[in-house]
Amino acid sequence: MDKKKRIVIALGGNALGNTLPEQMKAVKITSKAIVDLIEEGCEVVVAHGNGPQVGMIHHAVNELTRAVEQDFPIIPLSVCVAMSQSYIGYDLQNALREELLDRGIPKPCATVITQVVVDPDDPAFQKLSKPIGRFM
């Protein structure tokens, strides 16, 4: 019996674009390549970054909303991360499902929201190098 190849694809948040139209275009192109692998018999898991998207959400919800309503509660970064995971996953899932159906492949797609526990004593916190959101 042939054993299927299992592939994990990691997409960087920057590869998904900086606007929703850019993201929609990127996930459609990416989905075609992913479904090519599925057609070859591979099992595929897709993970993605979300730095630019988290920054956009954080800015829009906290800074812009508070400019209009100063008493608006601050939305924590963790909630902004969940929001970005959800909408990126939703767009990827829909693009993959559409491409699969276009090719006559009846496979389900699912989005899974995750949480990661980070060691607060990690030495990387002493010298931050990864931006979240836009550069100022």
Short mmCIF file of the C-alpha atoms (twelve columns), coordinates in Angstrom:
data_MODEL
# 
_entry.id   MODEL 
# 
loop_
_atom_site.group_PDB 
_atom_site.id 
_atom_site.type_symbol 
_atom_site.label_atom_id 
_atom_site.label_alt_id 
_atom_site.label_comp_id 
_atom_site.label_asym_id 
_atom_site.label_seq_id 
_atom_site.Cartn_x 
_atom_site.Cartn_y 
_atom_site.Cartn_z 
_atom_site.pdbx_PDB_model_num 
ATOM 1   C CA . MET A 1   0.000   0.000  0.000  1 
ATOM 2   C CA . ASP A 2   1.326   3.435  -0.904 1 
ATOM 3   C CA . LYS A 3   1.819   5.746  2.020  1 
ATOM 4   C CA . LYS A 4   0.568   9.295  1.476  1 
ATOM 5   C CA . LYS A 5   2.989   12.150 1.884  1 
ATOM 6   C CA . ARG A 6   2.016   14.523 4.668  1 
ATOM 7   C CA . ILE A 7   2.944   18.124 4.021  1 
ATOM 8   C CA . VAL A 8   2.752   21.163 6.283  1 
ATOM 9   C CA . ILE A 9   2.687   24.458 4.397  1 
ATOM 10  C CA . ALA A 10  3.514   27.592 6.362  1 
ATOM 11  C CA . LEU A 11  2.439   30.891 4.815  1 
ATOM 12  C CA . GLY A 12  3.930   34.079 6.188  1 
ATOM 13  C CA . GLY A 13  1.490   36.844 7.069  1 
ATOM 14  C CA . ASN A 14  3.301   39.199 4.687  1 
ATOM 15  C CA . ALA A 15  2.755   36.732 1.825  1 
ATOM 16  C CA . LEU A 16  -0.990  37.185 2.310  1 
ATOM 17  C CA . GLY A 17  -0.924  40.892 1.493  1 
ATOM 18  C CA . ASN A 18  -1.696  44.029 3.439  1 
ATOM 19  C CA . THR A 19  -5.332  44.519 2.425  1 
ATOM 20  C CA . LEU A 20  -8.349  42.264 2.120  1 
ATOM 21  C CA . PRO A 21  -8.336  42.396 -1.730 1 
ATOM 22  C CA . GLU A 22  -4.621  41.460 -1.746 1 
ATOM 23  C CA . GLN A 23  -5.356  38.578 0.631  1 
ATOM 24  C CA . MET A 24  -8.243  37.299 -1.487 1 
ATOM 25  C CA . LYS A 25  -5.965  37.238 -4.551 1 
ATOM 26  C CA . ALA A 26  -3.124  35.568 -2.616 1 
ATOM 27  C CA . VAL A 27  -5.290  32.778 -1.179 1 
ATOM 28  C CA . LYS A 28  -6.787  31.980 -4.589 1 
ATOM 29  C CA . ILE A 29  -3.318  31.617 -6.132 1 
ATOM 30  C CA . THR A 30  -2.028  29.656 -3.138 1 
ATOM 31  C CA . SER A 31  -5.047  27.351 -3.123 1 
ATOM 32  C CA . LYS A 32  -4.342  26.269 -6.697 1 
ATOM 33  C CA . ALA A 33  -0.838  25.126 -5.692 1 
ATOM 34  C CA . ILE A 34  -2.115  23.391 -2.557 1 
ATOM 35  C CA . VAL A 35  -4.817  21.526 -4.466 1 
ATOM 36  C CA . ASP A 36  -2.148  20.442 -6.982 1 
ATOM 37  C CA . LEU A 37  -0.464  18.646 -4.060 1 
ATOM 38  C CA . ILE A 38  -3.753  17.140 -2.927 1 
ATOM 39  C CA . GLU A 39  -4.364  15.841 -6.469 1 
ATOM 40  C CA . GLU A 40  -0.961  14.132 -6.266 1 
ATOM 41  C CA . GLY A 41  -2.227  12.284 -3.188 1 
ATOM 42  C CA . CYS A 42  -0.639  14.371 -0.453 1 
ATOM 43  C CA . GLU A 43  -2.253  15.115 2.894  1 
ATOM 44  C CA . VAL A 44  -1.880  18.839 3.503  1 
ATOM 45  C CA . VAL A 45  -2.031  21.064 6.578  1 
ATOM 46  C CA . VAL A 46  -1.702  24.816 6.105  1 
ATOM 47  C CA . ALA A 47  -0.445  27.132 8.835  1 
ATOM 48  C CA . HIS A 48  -0.107  30.870 8.440  1 
ATOM 49  C CA . GLY A 49  1.376   33.938 10.013 1 
ATOM 50  C CA . ASN A 50  -0.649  37.031 10.750 1 
ATOM 51  C CA . GLY A 51  1.618   39.881 11.868 1 
ATOM 52  C CA . PRO A 52  0.373   42.531 9.417  1 
ATOM 53  C CA . GLN A 53  -3.234  41.468 9.880  1 
ATOM 54  C CA . VAL A 54  -3.048  41.559 13.693 1 
ATOM 55  C CA . GLY A 55  -1.573  45.048 13.510 1 
ATOM 56  C CA . MET A 56  -4.333  46.204 11.164 1 
ATOM 57  C CA . ILE A 57  -7.054  44.833 13.452 1 
ATOM 58  C CA . HIS A 58  -5.412  46.210 16.594 1 
ATOM 59  C CA . HIS A 59  -5.049  49.644 15.019 1 
ATOM 60  C CA . ALA A 60  -8.580  49.713 13.624 1 
ATOM 61  C CA . VAL A 61  -10.314 48.473 16.750 1 
ATOM 62  C CA . ASN A 62  -8.299  50.302 19.375 1 
ATOM 63  C CA . GLU A 63  -6.832  53.479 17.939 1 
ATOM 64  C CA . LEU A 64  -9.411  54.439 15.351 1 
ATOM 65  C CA . THR A 65  -12.448 53.494 17.448 1 
ATOM 66  C CA . ARG A 66  -11.102 55.300 20.507 1 
ATOM 67  C CA . ALA A 67  -10.595 58.408 18.398 1 
ATOM 68  C CA . VAL A 68  -14.382 58.483 18.019 1 
ATOM 69  C CA . GLU A 69  -15.359 57.035 21.399 1 
ATOM 70  C CA . GLN A 70  -12.709 57.537 24.097 1 
ATOM 71  C CA . ASP A 71  -14.375 55.168 26.578 1 
ATOM 72  C CA . PHE A 72  -14.319 52.275 24.125 1 
ATOM 73  C CA . PRO A 73  -12.615 49.335 25.895 1 
ATOM 74  C CA . ILE A 74  -9.184  48.259 24.676 1 
ATOM 75  C CA . ILE A 75  -9.283  44.946 22.817 1 
ATOM 76  C CA . PRO A 76  -6.358  42.765 23.965 1 
ATOM 77  C CA . LEU A 77  -3.747  41.677 21.441 1 
ATOM 78  C CA . SER A 78  -4.717  38.035 22.066 1 
ATOM 79  C CA . VAL A 79  -8.255  38.739 20.837 1 
ATOM 80  C CA . CYS A 80  -6.891  40.563 17.770 1 
ATOM 81  C CA . VAL A 81  -4.743  37.486 17.050 1 
ATOM 82  C CA . ALA A 82  -7.829  35.248 17.240 1 
ATOM 83  C CA . MET A 83  -9.701  37.615 14.917 1 
ATOM 84  C CA . SER A 84  -6.906  37.509 12.357 1 
ATOM 85  C CA . GLN A 85  -6.550  33.713 12.586 1 
ATOM 86  C CA . SER A 86  -10.267 33.394 12.001 1 
ATOM 87  C CA . TYR A 87  -10.614 35.609 8.974  1 
ATOM 88  C CA . ILE A 88  -7.408  34.389 7.311  1 
ATOM 89  C CA . GLY A 89  -8.471  30.787 7.943  1 
ATOM 90  C CA . TYR A 90  -11.939 31.545 6.621  1 
ATOM 91  C CA . ASP A 91  -10.550 33.011 3.394  1 
ATOM 92  C CA . LEU A 92  -8.090  30.134 2.925  1 
ATOM 93  C CA . GLN A 93  -10.736 27.534 3.675  1 
ATOM 94  C CA . ASN A 94  -13.172 29.044 1.180  1 
ATOM 95  C CA . ALA A 95  -10.540 29.370 -1.542 1 
ATOM 96  C CA . LEU A 96  -9.377  25.782 -1.005 1 
ATOM 97  C CA . ARG A 97  -12.917 24.425 -0.966 1 
ATOM 98  C CA . GLU A 98  -13.770 26.325 -4.159 1 
ATOM 99  C CA . GLU A 99  -10.656 25.020 -5.924 1 
ATOM 100 C CA . LEU A 100 -11.341 21.461 -4.758 1 
ATOM 101 C CA . LEU A 101 -14.934 21.626 -5.998 1 
ATOM 102 C CA . ASP A 102 -13.834 23.145 -9.315 1 
ATOM 103 C CA . ARG A 103 -11.612 20.085 -9.803 1 
ATOM 104 C CA . GLY A 104 -14.271 17.609 -8.689 1 
ATOM 105 C CA . ILE A 105 -12.477 16.661 -5.470 1 
ATOM 106 C CA . PRO A 106 -15.014 16.216 -2.645 1 
ATOM 107 C CA . LYS A 107 -12.747 16.854 0.345  1 
ATOM 108 C CA . PRO A 108 -13.692 18.866 3.425  1 
ATOM 109 C CA . CYS A 109 -11.682 21.849 4.673  1 
ATOM 110 C CA . ALA A 110 -11.612 23.156 8.223  1 
ATOM 111 C CA . THR A 111 -10.127 26.128 10.032 1 
ATOM 112 C CA . VAL A 112 -8.687  25.572 13.511 1 
ATOM 113 C CA . ILE A 113 -7.984  28.493 15.821 1 
ATOM 114 C CA . THR A 114 -4.988  27.865 18.087 1 
ATOM 115 C CA . GLN A 115 -3.363  29.257 21.192 1 
ATOM 116 C CA . VAL A 116 0.322   29.056 22.042 1 
ATOM 117 C CA . VAL A 117 1.827   29.372 25.498 1 
ATOM 118 C CA . VAL A 118 5.012   31.429 25.411 1 
ATOM 119 C CA . ASP A 119 7.573   31.359 28.202 1 
ATOM 120 C CA . PRO A 120 7.607   34.887 29.655 1 
ATOM 121 C CA . ASP A 121 11.263  34.352 30.619 1 
ATOM 122 C CA . ASP A 122 12.323  33.610 27.042 1 
ATOM 123 C CA . PRO A 123 15.490  35.682 26.364 1 
ATOM 124 C CA . ALA A 124 14.025  36.719 22.989 1 
ATOM 125 C CA . PHE A 125 11.808  39.167 24.918 1 
ATOM 126 C CA . GLN A 126 14.943  41.141 25.806 1 
ATOM 127 C CA . LYS A 127 15.536  42.080 22.166 1 
ATOM 128 C CA . LEU A 128 12.321  42.166 20.157 1 
ATOM 129 C CA . SER A 129 12.755  41.780 16.418 1 
ATOM 130 C CA . LYS A 130 9.377   40.824 14.922 1 
ATOM 131 C CA . PRO A 131 6.977   43.706 14.186 1 
ATOM 132 C CA . ILE A 132 3.235   43.355 14.530 1 
ATOM 133 C CA . GLY A 133 1.339   45.546 12.126 1 
ATOM 134 C CA . ARG A 134 2.612   48.475 10.133 1 
ATOM 135 C CA . PHE A 135 5.974   50.123 10.550 1 
ATOM 136 C CA . MET A 136 5.904   53.604 12.042 1 
# 
